[in-house]
PDB file of C-alpha atoms in Angstrom:
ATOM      1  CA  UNK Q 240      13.479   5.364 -17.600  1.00 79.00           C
ATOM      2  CA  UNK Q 241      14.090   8.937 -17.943  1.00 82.00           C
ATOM      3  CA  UNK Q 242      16.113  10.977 -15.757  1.00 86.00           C
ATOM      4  CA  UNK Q 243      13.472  12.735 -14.570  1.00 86.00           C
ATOM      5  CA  UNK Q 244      12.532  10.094 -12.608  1.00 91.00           C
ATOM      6  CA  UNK Q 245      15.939   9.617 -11.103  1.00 93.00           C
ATOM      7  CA  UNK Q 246      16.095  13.429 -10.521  1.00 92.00           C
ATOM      8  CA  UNK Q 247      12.132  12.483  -8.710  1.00 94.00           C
ATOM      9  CA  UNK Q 248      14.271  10.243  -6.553  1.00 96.00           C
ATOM     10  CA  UNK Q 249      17.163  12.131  -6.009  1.00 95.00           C
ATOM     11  CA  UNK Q 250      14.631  15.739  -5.074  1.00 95.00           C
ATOM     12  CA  UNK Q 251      12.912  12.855  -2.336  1.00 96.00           C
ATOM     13  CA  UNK Q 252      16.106  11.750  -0.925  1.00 97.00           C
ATOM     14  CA  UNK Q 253      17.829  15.122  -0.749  1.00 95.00           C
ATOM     15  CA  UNK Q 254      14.863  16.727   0.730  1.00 96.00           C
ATOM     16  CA  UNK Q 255      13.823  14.023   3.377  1.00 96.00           C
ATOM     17  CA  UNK Q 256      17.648  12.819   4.179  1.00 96.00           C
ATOM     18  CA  UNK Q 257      19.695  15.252   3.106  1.00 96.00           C
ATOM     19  CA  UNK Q 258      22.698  15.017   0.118  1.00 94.00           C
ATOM     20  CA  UNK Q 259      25.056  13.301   1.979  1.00 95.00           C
ATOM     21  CA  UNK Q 260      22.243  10.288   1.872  1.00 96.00           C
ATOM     22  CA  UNK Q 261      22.178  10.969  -1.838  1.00 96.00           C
ATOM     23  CA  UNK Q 262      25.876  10.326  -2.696  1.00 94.00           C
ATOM     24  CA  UNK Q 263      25.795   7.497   0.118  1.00 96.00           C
ATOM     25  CA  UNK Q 264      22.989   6.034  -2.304  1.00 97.00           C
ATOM     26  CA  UNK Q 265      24.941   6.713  -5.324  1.00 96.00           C
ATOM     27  CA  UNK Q 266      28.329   4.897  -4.286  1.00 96.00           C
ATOM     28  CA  UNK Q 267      26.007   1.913  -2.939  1.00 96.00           C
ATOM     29  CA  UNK Q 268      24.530   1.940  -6.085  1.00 96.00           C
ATOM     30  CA  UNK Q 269      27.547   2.039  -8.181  1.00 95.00           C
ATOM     31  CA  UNK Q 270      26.982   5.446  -9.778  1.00 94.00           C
ATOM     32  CA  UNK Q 271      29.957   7.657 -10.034  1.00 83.00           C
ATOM     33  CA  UNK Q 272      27.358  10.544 -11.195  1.00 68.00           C
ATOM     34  CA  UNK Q 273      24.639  11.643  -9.336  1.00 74.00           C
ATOM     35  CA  UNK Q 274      23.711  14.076 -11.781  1.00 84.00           C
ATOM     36  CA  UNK Q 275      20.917  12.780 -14.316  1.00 90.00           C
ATOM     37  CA  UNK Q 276      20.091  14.613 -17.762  1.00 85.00           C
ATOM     38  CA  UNK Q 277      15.603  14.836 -17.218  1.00 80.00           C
ATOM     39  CA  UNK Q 278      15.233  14.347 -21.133  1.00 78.00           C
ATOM     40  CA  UNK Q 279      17.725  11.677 -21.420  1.00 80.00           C
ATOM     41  CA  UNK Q 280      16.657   8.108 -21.223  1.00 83.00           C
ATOM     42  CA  UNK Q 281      18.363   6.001 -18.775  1.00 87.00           C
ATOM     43  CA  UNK Q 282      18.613   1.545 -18.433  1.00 90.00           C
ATOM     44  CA  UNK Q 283      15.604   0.964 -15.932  1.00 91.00           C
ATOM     45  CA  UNK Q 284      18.924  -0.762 -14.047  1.00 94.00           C
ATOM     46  CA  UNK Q 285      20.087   1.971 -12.874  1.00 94.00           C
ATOM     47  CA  UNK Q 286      16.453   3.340 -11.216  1.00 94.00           C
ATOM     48  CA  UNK Q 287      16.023  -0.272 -10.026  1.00 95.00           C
ATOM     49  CA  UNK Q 288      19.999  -0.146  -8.295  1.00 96.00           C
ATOM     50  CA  UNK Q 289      19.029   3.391  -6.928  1.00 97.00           C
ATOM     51  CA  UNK Q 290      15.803   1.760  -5.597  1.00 97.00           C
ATOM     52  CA  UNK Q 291      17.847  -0.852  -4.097  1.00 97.00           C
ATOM     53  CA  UNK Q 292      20.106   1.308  -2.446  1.00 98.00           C
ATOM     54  CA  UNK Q 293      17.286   3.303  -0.897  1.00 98.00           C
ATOM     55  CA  UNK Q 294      15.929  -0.285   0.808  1.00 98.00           C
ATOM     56  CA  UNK Q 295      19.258  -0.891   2.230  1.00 98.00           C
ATOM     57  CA  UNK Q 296      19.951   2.538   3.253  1.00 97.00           C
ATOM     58  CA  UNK Q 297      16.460   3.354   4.935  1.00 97.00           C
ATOM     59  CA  UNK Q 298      15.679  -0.561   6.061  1.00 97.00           C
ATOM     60  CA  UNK Q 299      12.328  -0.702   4.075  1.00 97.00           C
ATOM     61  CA  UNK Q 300      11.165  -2.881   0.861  1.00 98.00           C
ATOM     62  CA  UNK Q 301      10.858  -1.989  -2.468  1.00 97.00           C
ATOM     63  CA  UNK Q 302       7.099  -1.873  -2.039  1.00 97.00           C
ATOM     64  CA  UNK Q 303       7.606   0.657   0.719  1.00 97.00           C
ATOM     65  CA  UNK Q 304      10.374   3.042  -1.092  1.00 97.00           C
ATOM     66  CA  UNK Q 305       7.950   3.186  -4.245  1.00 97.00           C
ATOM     67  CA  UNK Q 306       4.713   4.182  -2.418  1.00 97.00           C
ATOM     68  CA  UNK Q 307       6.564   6.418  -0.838  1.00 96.00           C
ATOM     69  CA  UNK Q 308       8.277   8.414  -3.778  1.00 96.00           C
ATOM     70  CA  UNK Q 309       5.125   7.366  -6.344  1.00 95.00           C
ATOM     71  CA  UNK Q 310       2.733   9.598  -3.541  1.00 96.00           C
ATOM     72  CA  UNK Q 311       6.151  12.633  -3.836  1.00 96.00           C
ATOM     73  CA  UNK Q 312       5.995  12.019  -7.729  1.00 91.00           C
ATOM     74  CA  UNK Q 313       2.854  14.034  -7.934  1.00 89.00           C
ATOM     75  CA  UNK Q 314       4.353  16.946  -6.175  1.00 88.00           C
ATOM     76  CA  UNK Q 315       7.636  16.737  -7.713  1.00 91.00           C
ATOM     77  CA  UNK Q 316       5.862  16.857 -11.879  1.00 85.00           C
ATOM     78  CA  UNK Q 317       3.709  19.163 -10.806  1.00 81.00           C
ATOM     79  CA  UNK Q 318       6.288  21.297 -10.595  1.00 84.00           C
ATOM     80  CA  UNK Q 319       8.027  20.605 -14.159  1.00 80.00           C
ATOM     81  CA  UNK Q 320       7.176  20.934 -17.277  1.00 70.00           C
ATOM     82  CA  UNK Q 321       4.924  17.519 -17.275  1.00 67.00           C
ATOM     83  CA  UNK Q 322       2.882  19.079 -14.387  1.00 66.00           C
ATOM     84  CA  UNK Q 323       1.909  21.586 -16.957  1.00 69.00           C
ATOM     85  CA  UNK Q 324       0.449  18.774 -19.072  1.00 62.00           C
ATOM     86  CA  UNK Q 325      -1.305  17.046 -16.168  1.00 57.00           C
ATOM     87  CA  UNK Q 326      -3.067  20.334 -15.727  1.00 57.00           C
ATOM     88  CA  UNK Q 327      -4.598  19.863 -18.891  1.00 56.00           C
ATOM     89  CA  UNK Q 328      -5.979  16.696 -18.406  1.00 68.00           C
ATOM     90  CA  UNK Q 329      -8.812  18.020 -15.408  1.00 76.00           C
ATOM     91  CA  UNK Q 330      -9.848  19.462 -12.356  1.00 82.00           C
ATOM     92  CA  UNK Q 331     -11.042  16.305 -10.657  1.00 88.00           C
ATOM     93  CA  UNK Q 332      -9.579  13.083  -9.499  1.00 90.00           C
ATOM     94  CA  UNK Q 333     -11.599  11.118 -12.182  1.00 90.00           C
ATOM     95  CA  UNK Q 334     -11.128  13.607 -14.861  1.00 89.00           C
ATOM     96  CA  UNK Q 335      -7.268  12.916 -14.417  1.00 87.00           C
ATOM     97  CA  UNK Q 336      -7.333   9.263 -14.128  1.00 89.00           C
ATOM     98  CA  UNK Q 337      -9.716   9.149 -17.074  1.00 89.00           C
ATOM     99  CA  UNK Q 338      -7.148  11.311 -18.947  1.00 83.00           C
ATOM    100  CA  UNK Q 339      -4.075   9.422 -17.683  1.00 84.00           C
ATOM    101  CA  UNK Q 340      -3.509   7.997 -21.529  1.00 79.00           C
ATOM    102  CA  UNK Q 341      -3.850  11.073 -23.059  1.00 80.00           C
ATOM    103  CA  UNK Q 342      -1.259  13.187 -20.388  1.00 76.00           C
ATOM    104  CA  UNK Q 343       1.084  10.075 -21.475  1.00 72.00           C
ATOM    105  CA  UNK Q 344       0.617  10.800 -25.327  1.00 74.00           C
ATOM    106  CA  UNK Q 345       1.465  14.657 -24.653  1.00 72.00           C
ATOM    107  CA  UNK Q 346       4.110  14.002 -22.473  1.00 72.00           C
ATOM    108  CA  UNK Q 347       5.579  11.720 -25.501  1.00 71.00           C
ATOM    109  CA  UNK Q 348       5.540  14.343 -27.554  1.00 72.00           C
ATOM    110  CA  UNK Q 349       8.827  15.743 -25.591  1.00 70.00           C
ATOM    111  CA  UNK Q 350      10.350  12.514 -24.417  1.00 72.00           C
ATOM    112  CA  UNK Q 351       9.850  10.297 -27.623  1.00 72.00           C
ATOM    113  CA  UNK Q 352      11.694   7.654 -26.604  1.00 75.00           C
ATOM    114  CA  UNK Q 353       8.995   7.388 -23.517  1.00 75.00           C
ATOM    115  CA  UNK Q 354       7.511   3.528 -23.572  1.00 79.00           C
ATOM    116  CA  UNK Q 355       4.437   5.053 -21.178  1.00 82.00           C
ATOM    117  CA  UNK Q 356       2.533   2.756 -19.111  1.00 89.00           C
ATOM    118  CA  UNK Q 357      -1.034   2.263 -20.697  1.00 90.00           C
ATOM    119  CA  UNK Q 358      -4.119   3.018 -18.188  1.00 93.00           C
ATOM    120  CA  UNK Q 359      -7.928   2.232 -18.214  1.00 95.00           C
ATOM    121  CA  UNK Q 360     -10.342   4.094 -16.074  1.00 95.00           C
ATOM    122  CA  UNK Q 361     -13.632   1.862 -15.541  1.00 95.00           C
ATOM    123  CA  UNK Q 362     -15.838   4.286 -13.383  1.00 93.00           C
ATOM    124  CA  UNK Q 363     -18.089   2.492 -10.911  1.00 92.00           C
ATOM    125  CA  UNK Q 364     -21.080   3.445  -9.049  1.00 82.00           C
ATOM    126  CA  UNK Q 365     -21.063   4.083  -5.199  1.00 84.00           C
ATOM    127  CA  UNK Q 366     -17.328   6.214  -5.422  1.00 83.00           C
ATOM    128  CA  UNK Q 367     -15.468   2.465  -6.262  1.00 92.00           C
ATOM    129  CA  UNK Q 368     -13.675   2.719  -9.105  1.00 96.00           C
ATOM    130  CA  UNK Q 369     -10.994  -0.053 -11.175  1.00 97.00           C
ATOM    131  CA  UNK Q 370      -8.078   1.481 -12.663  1.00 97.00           C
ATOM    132  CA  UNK Q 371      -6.118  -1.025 -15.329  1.00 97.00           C
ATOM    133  CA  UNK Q 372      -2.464  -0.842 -15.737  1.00 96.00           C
ATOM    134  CA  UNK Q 373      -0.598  -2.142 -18.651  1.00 95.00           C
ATOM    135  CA  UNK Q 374       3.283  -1.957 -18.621  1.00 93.00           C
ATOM    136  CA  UNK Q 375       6.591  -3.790 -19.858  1.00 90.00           C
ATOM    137  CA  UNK Q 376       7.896  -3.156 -16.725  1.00 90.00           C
ATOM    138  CA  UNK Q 377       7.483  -5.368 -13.725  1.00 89.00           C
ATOM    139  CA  UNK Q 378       7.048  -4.808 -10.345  1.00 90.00           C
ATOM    140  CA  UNK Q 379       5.957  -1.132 -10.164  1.00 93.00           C
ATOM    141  CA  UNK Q 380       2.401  -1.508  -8.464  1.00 96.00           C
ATOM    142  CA  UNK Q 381       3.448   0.119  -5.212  1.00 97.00           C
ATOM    143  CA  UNK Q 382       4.377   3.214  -7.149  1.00 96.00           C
ATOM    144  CA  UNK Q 383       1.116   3.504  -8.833  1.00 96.00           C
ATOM    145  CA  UNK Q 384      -0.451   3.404  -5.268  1.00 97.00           C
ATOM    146  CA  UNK Q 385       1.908   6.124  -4.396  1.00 97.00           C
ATOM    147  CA  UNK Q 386       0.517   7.775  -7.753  1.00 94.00           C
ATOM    148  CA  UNK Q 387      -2.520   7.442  -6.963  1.00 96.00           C
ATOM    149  CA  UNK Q 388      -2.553   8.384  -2.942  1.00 96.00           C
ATOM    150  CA  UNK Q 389      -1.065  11.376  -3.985  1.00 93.00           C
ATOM    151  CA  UNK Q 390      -3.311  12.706  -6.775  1.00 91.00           C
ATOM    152  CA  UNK Q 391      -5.888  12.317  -4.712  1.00 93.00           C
ATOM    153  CA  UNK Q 392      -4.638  14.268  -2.188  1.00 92.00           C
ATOM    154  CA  UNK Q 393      -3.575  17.003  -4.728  1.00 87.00           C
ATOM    155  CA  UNK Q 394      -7.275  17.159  -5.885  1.00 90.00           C
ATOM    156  CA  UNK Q 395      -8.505  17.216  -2.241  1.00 92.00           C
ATOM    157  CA  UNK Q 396     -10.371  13.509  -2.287  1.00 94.00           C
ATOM    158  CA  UNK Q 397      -9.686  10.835  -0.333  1.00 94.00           C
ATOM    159  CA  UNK Q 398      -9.361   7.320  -1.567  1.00 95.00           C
ATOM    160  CA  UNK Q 399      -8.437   3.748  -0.654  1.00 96.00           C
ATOM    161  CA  UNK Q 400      -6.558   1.560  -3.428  1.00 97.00           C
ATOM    162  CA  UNK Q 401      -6.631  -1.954  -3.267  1.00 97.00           C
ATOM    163  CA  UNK Q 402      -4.483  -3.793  -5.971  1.00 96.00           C
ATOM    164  CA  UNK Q 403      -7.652  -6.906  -6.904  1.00 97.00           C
ATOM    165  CA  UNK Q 404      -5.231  -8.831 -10.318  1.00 96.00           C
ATOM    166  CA  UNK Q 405      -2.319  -8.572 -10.299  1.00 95.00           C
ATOM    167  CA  UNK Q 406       0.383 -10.337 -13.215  1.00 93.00           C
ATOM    168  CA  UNK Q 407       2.512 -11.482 -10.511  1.00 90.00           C
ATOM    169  CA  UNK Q 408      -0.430 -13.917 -10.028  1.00 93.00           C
ATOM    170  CA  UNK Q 409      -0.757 -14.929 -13.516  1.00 93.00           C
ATOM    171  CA  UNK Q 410      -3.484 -11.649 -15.273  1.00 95.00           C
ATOM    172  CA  UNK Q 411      -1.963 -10.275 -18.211  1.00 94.00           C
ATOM    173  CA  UNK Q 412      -2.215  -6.492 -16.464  1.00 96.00           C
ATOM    174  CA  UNK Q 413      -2.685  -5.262 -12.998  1.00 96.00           C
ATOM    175  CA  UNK Q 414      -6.237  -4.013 -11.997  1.00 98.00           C
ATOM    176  CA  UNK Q 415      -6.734  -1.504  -8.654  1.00 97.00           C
ATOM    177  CA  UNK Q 416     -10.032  -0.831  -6.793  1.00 97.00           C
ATOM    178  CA  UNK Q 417      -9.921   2.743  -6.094  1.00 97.00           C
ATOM    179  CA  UNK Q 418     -12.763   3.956  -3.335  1.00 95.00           C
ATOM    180  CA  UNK Q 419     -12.844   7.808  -3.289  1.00 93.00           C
ATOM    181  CA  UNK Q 420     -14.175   8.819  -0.479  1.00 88.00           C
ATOM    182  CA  UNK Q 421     -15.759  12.219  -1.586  1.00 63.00           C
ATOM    183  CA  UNK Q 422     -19.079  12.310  -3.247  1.00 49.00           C
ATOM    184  CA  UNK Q 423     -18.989  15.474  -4.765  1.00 49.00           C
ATOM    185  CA  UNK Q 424     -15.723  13.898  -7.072  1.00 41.00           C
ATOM    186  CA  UNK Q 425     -17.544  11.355  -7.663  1.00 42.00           C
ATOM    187  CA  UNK Q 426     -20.325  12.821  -9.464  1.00 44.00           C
ATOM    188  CA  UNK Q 427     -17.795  14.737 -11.346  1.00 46.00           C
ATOM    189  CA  UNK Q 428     -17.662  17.974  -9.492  1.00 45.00           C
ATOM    190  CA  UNK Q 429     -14.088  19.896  -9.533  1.00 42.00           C
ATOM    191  CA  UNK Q 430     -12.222  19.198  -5.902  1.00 39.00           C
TER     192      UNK Q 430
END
């Protein structure tokens, strides 16, 4: 992964815990730097240690820790230069998760070395929604939750994801049911 995901995580712990929980992390980690280039890429070990360390540090699961930091993610990019990108991709919480490929191929245009997760937006009637998610990597679900919880609260919707295949129980890609709660982003009005 890049760094700027381990600088995502390092922002969330810093600002919720303070830096002495950040170097705490670090040692338990086994990372003698806590500084992380955000163009460089970086073994997904060492997000998956960090991740690790968080669990043990905080007493909650995986699950929880990536929610948690996928719903600060959104907050955190907006504010570099991949927030500009997400911009670009719409107004409304559909509009984005439709574009969700797309930010990813502009995005890889500065991080080339970026192996992207792939997403599919199926939009349903009634404001429920399926969302598929191709990656290599295993295990990141709760993080896409977190994603998704908080780009919809960026855009001003509401919505409840339910994960409905998953590959840990044998499908090829995961598949969420999103329901967004707001009509008016439904229909395809900006938030």
């Amino acid at each position: 992964m890049y760094g700027l995901v381990n600088n995502g995580i390092r922002t969330f712990i810093a600002e919720r815990y303070g830096e002495e929980m950040w170097h705490a992390i670090c040692r338990d980690a086994g990372l003698d730097d806590p500084n992380f280039e955000s163009m460089l890429s970086y073994e997904d070990k060492v997000t998956h240690d960090l991740v690790g360390a968080i669990c043990r540090h905080l007493d909650l699961t995986a699950a929880e820790v990536l929610e948690v930091f996928g719903e600060f993610w959104v907050g955190f990019a907006h504010e570099t230069a991949i927030g500009q990108v997400m911009q670009f991709q719409g107004d409304t919480f559909l509009e984005r998760l439709a574009g969700l490929d797309e930010m990813h191929d502009q995005v890889r245009l500065a991080m080339p070395h970026l192996v992207p997760p792939s997403f599919e937006f199926e939009e349903g009637a009634d404001g429920v929604h399926r969302l598929h998610y191709h990656s290599h990597r295993e295990g990141l679900q709760p993080m896409v939750i977190g994603l998704l919880k908080g780009l919809s609260e960026q855009t001003g919707v509401g919505v409840e994801v339910t994960l409905v295949e998953s590959r840990a129980d044998g499908h090829d890609h995961d598949v969420f049911e999103l329901r967004v709660s707001t009509a008016g982003d439904a229909a395809g009005e900006a938030a």
